[in-house]
Amino acid sequence: MSLLFLFSCCPPEVVTFPQNVEQVSEIAILCNDNEIPLIPFGSGTGLEGGINAVKGGVCVDLTHMNEILSVNPEDFDCTVQSGVTRMQLNNYLRDTGLWFPIDPGADASLCGMCSTSASGTNAVRYGTMRENVLNLEVVLADGRVINTAGKGRRTKKTSAGYNLTNLFVGSEGTLGIITKASLKLFGIPEATVSAVCHFPDVQGAVDTTVQVLQCGIPIARIEFLDEVSIDAVNKYSKMDMKVAPSLFLEFTGTPSSLDEQAALVADLCSMNNGSDFKWAKDPEERSHLWKARHDILYACMALKPGSKPYSTDVCVPVSKLPEIIKRSKEEITKAGVCGPIVGHVGDGNFHVFFPVDQNNPEELQKIQEVSKKMALMSLEMNGTCTGEHGIGQGKRELLVQEIGETGIQVMKQIKQTLDPKGIMNPAKVFY
Amino acid sequence: MSLLFLFSCCPPEVVTFPQNVEQVSEIAILCNDNEIPLIPFGSGTGLEGGINAVKGGVCVDLTHMNEILSVNPEDFDCTVQSGVTRMQLNNYLRDTGLWFPIDPGADASLCGMCSTSASGTNAVRYGTMRENVLNLEVVLADGRVINTAGKGRRTKKTSAGYNLTNLFVGSEGTLGIITKASLKLFGIPEATVSAVCHFPDVQGAVDTTVQVLQCGIPIARIEFLDEVSIDAVNKYSKMDMKVAPSLFLEFTGTPSSLDEQAALVADLCSMNNGSDFKWAKDPEERSHLWKARHDILYACMALKPGSKPYSTDVCVPVSKLPEIIKRSKEEITKAGVCGPIVGHVGDGNFHVFFPVDQNNPEELQKIQEVSKKMALMSLEMNGTCTGEHGIGQGKRELLVQEIGETGIQVMKQIKQTLDPKGIMNPAKVFY
């Protein structure tokens, strides 16, 4: 499903399918010499138009480079080529007792996830891509190949020189093409339980979240769904939850630590006027619950048959969530559009999944206006205009407001020195 | 205590004590216009000569900028000026139930810790500075002031543009002067217990560590001490531990989860032939144990009265630890020097604390040779030449071997574009 219909479709002139890093390097040299744009393609699941060939050029489709090169179970790391997807890796790891927890929802390619600095529901426990990449192989605009932490290095920490790894994570293909990534892995927790709790308002759900974090409870997931989302989930996934602002929670650990964590969290929920606290201990029930959460995009679209989804995300300090969610809902209502809200509330990050009639330009415009207002509200509240979707084409103007002119100058200086001809994924991140 | 005697002492020509960011910016403009080196000074606790004025110039002593600007308990963050130290912040936070866990041992300034990408005993649980800085205010060589994530922004995650924050973390003052940092805070865990266990060899201790991590036990600290270190600690801190390779462990959480974690770890220790497993549940006993661990530098020096300490650190994938520790001990023995080994074993990181007679140039040379051999062994094993001390003056040659020529070119391109006159902490990180 394409989420990119809001950006004008810009197909590349050529699509290449390199088989190895040497070929990627050759393509880069050829394009650089001839000043032809290069657009890396991972799995096409990004949400801000990152793979559009806005200025034409050559698409470097990395799906053929899909080998899992090594897994080191004792060292909790692995190395994969660019085309390997998140699910492919986790299926491969099944017998090791390990997993790679970063989960943006879609079955994205792991190097694409590096490129956009992806995260998702597990970030509250495991962090985002920024914290989980050990090393990257990158082909630069002029064809040079670097290993950001040095060839073959895969230590959990280092203080050797500039952190090039994290410069390329989140650079959205504008500084180079990621051809290989070494990633951290984690032990699969012994036991898991999930729960749902409903609140009279957003404040109760957020206060509960803050208190859970203050108690140092190692919560695995804590997801907020507003009443519109719950209604959508009930209808789509055949559930009968109370239609109210809700938290979906997941706890992992040893069985008895789970009981303890869970009892504490149940108390916190009820202190904040939460009700209908319901456990899902049984694996089937649990997987039904999280499948419902994962299917929310489809559930939101089903609210409006024939629609396509448009999703935006912002992230604020947790204490500002109640205010920004309240104000966002007011804007959604004022615009007369449908906009269910779903949030990775432990990180202060939330999404609106608008179901859009793409043949209705007026509705499209309203949704873009609401999205922009939300981003501006977030900036007002010390937040960011994009928690996990990146800048791409869609948020370039907002980036300038977020970082400030001088910070943008510095980013552009780095871009200029590494890609002087501006061939790497042009018209993304910056104008 | 100065640890820098191995580097020739290079005092600056001028020491300035700016009171605010505007003054730091004015100093930078003046120095840049006149091509005079600028050397930032935080607390002087770095170990690789980072504050030496190798080419003369102006020291920017940031100790007068020591205000804690804000603490947001609900958002688990704070913002501090450059001179604020780790202990100053944690004392200030005492009533909030929060703390900043990164602890390199010394009472370093927090912006200095940003600058060197510090970590320490808590990194296995909380990560290093790289994972815990939300935003930095930085004065560039030409006096421009940037906020790496945008002014006032303090979200737990963002995917907005290049990760400038992590470019400056670990850049050791060579790209700019950090004048303000926004940092993550954490809830103080409800309960804590510690334990010590002794092993017949390094392998047993490392295998235990790997299994603890595989089981997903949220261990708070797991520290390795070799038999030479244990002997030193016994003598200095008046303890009577078995003189053998040992693990010092710390667990945090709710009381019953601690019992469970601890029982599991005790089993793992005994499976790996660990013996004399001893609990320290009582706060006094626990603090005695960790004080002994923290005092290890002094304990090592007491092994050789009149000596000064020289410390080196490397970091490898955990599975390589037994081999590199064994080979390092062989080199230490062959050189005929005293070199106790202490490691943040959960991260694959370890130190040797050599007590050195600084009037004995032959001994000094031997120790430098052993240190270099250890770094080269680490590089052979996919490791890094510096886990947490940085490059400074001491490891510039090793950095080139670690990163490779092309990666170093990229680092130097970034340096060149942000500091074209090369005034920022010259002769550090690179030649």
PDB file of C-alpha atoms in Angstrom, chain A residues 174-260:
ATOM      1  CA  THR A 174      21.319  12.348   1.380  1.00  0.00           C
ATOM      2  CA  LEU A 175      24.916  11.645   2.471  1.00  0.00           C
ATOM      3  CA  GLY A 176      25.506   8.154   1.117  1.00  0.00           C
ATOM      4  CA  ILE A 177      23.981   4.744   0.402  1.00  0.00           C
ATOM      5  CA  ILE A 178      24.007   2.279   3.309  1.00  0.00           C
ATOM      6  CA  THR A 179      25.020  -1.152   1.997  1.00  0.00           C
ATOM      7  CA  LYS A 180      25.620  -3.063   5.231  1.00  0.00           C
ATOM      8  CA  ALA A 181      24.705  -2.652   8.899  1.00  0.00           C
ATOM      9  CA  SER A 182      25.908  -4.257  12.122  1.00  0.00           C
ATOM     10  CA  LEU A 183      23.107  -4.244  14.666  1.00  0.00           C
ATOM     11  CA  LYS A 184      22.639  -5.044  18.339  1.00  0.00           C
ATOM     12  CA  LEU A 185      20.516  -8.076  19.251  1.00  0.00           C
ATOM     13  CA  PHE A 186      18.714  -8.851  22.496  1.00  0.00           C
ATOM     14  CA  GLY A 187      17.669 -11.963  24.409  1.00  0.00           C
ATOM     15  CA  ILE A 188      13.981 -12.797  24.004  1.00  0.00           C
ATOM     16  CA  PRO A 189      12.406 -12.195  27.412  1.00  0.00           C
ATOM     17  CA  GLU A 190      11.367 -15.275  29.378  1.00  0.00           C
ATOM     18  CA  ALA A 191       7.738 -14.284  29.863  1.00  0.00           C
ATOM     19  CA  THR A 192       5.343 -11.639  28.607  1.00  0.00           C
ATOM     20  CA  VAL A 193       1.948 -10.348  29.685  1.00  0.00           C
ATOM     21  CA  SER A 194      -0.188  -7.628  28.226  1.00  0.00           C
ATOM     22  CA  ALA A 195      -3.001  -5.501  29.545  1.00  0.00           C
ATOM     23  CA  VAL A 196      -5.507  -2.881  28.474  1.00  0.00           C
ATOM     24  CA  CYS A 197      -6.907  -0.105  30.617  1.00  0.00           C
ATOM     25  CA  HIS A 198      -9.373   2.690  29.801  1.00  0.00           C
ATOM     26  CA  PHE A 199      -9.387   6.252  31.169  1.00  0.00           C
ATOM     27  CA  PRO A 200     -11.907   9.094  31.357  1.00  0.00           C
ATOM     28  CA  ASP A 201      -9.399  11.431  29.642  1.00  0.00           C
ATOM     29  CA  VAL A 202      -5.950  11.677  28.059  1.00  0.00           C
ATOM     30  CA  GLN A 203      -4.469  13.146  31.248  1.00  0.00           C
ATOM     31  CA  GLY A 204      -5.150   9.951  33.230  1.00  0.00           C
ATOM     32  CA  ALA A 205      -3.418   7.817  30.607  1.00  0.00           C
ATOM     33  CA  VAL A 206      -0.391  10.121  30.451  1.00  0.00           C
ATOM     34  CA  ASP A 207      -0.106  10.471  34.259  1.00  0.00           C
ATOM     35  CA  THR A 208      -0.124   6.681  34.511  1.00  0.00           C
ATOM     36  CA  THR A 209       2.660   6.490  31.921  1.00  0.00           C
ATOM     37  CA  VAL A 210       4.831   9.030  33.746  1.00  0.00           C
ATOM     38  CA  GLN A 211       4.355   7.224  37.060  1.00  0.00           C
ATOM     39  CA  VAL A 212       5.220   3.861  35.487  1.00  0.00           C
ATOM     40  CA  LEU A 213       8.481   5.353  34.214  1.00  0.00           C
ATOM     41  CA  GLN A 214       9.165   7.105  37.527  1.00  0.00           C
ATOM     42  CA  CYS A 215       8.853   3.788  39.343  1.00  0.00           C
ATOM     43  CA  GLY A 216      11.552   2.418  37.050  1.00  0.00           C
ATOM     44  CA  ILE A 217       9.230  -0.372  35.869  1.00  0.00           C
ATOM     45  CA  PRO A 218      10.958  -1.883  32.810  1.00  0.00           C
ATOM     46  CA  ILE A 219       7.827  -1.713  30.689  1.00  0.00           C
ATOM     47  CA  ALA A 220       8.187  -3.259  27.227  1.00  0.00           C
ATOM     48  CA  ARG A 221       5.467  -1.284  25.469  1.00  0.00           C
ATOM     49  CA  ILE A 222       3.021   1.404  26.519  1.00  0.00           C
ATOM     50  CA  GLU A 223       0.737   2.563  23.728  1.00  0.00           C
ATOM     51  CA  PHE A 224      -2.004   5.152  23.803  1.00  0.00           C
ATOM     52  CA  LEU A 225      -5.160   4.895  21.663  1.00  0.00           C
ATOM     53  CA  ASP A 226      -7.811   7.592  21.700  1.00  0.00           C
ATOM     54  CA  GLU A 227     -11.526   6.781  21.675  1.00  0.00           C
ATOM     55  CA  VAL A 228     -11.727   7.115  17.872  1.00  0.00           C
ATOM     56  CA  SER A 229      -8.952   4.531  17.478  1.00  0.00           C
ATOM     57  CA  ILE A 230     -10.582   2.174  19.974  1.00  0.00           C
ATOM     58  CA  ASP A 231     -13.841   2.427  18.058  1.00  0.00           C
ATOM     59  CA  ALA A 232     -11.971   1.626  14.815  1.00  0.00           C
ATOM     60  CA  VAL A 233     -10.181  -1.344  16.418  1.00  0.00           C
ATOM     61  CA  ASN A 234     -13.414  -2.694  17.912  1.00  0.00           C
ATOM     62  CA  LYS A 235     -15.051  -2.673  14.503  1.00  0.00           C
ATOM     63  CA  TYR A 236     -12.113  -3.940  12.457  1.00  0.00           C
ATOM     64  CA  SER A 237     -10.687  -6.556  14.850  1.00  0.00           C
ATOM     65  CA  LYS A 238     -14.025  -7.625  16.329  1.00  0.00           C
ATOM     66  CA  MET A 239     -13.303  -6.581  19.897  1.00  0.00           C
ATOM     67  CA  ASP A 240     -15.550  -4.950  22.470  1.00  0.00           C
ATOM     68  CA  MET A 241     -13.315  -2.603  24.394  1.00  0.00           C
ATOM     69  CA  LYS A 242     -14.738   0.410  26.174  1.00  0.00           C
ATOM     70  CA  VAL A 243     -14.684   3.334  23.749  1.00  0.00           C
ATOM     71  CA  ALA A 244     -12.416   5.689  25.736  1.00  0.00           C
ATOM     72  CA  PRO A 245      -8.803   6.928  25.797  1.00  0.00           C
ATOM     73  CA  SER A 246      -6.854   3.752  26.536  1.00  0.00           C
ATOM     74  CA  LEU A 247      -3.437   2.285  27.245  1.00  0.00           C
ATOM     75  CA  PHE A 248      -2.174  -0.983  25.758  1.00  0.00           C
ATOM     76  CA  LEU A 249       0.645  -2.255  27.966  1.00  0.00           C
ATOM     77  CA  GLU A 250       3.193  -5.031  27.715  1.00  0.00           C
ATOM     78  CA  PHE A 251       5.473  -6.346  30.437  1.00  0.00           C
ATOM     79  CA  THR A 252       8.359  -8.740  29.986  1.00  0.00           C
ATOM     80  CA  GLY A 253      10.678 -10.480  32.413  1.00  0.00           C
ATOM     81  CA  THR A 254      10.663 -13.452  34.714  1.00  0.00           C
ATOM     82  CA  PRO A 255       7.195 -14.763  35.651  1.00  0.00           C
ATOM     83  CA  SER A 256       7.196 -13.475  39.200  1.00  0.00           C
ATOM     84  CA  SER A 257       8.646 -10.094  38.299  1.00  0.00           C
ATOM     85  CA  LEU A 258       5.774  -9.774  35.828  1.00  0.00           C
ATOM     86  CA  ASP A 259       3.189 -10.319  38.525  1.00  0.00           C
ATOM     87  CA  GLU A 260       4.826  -7.679  40.631  1.00  0.00           C
TER      88      GLU A 260
END
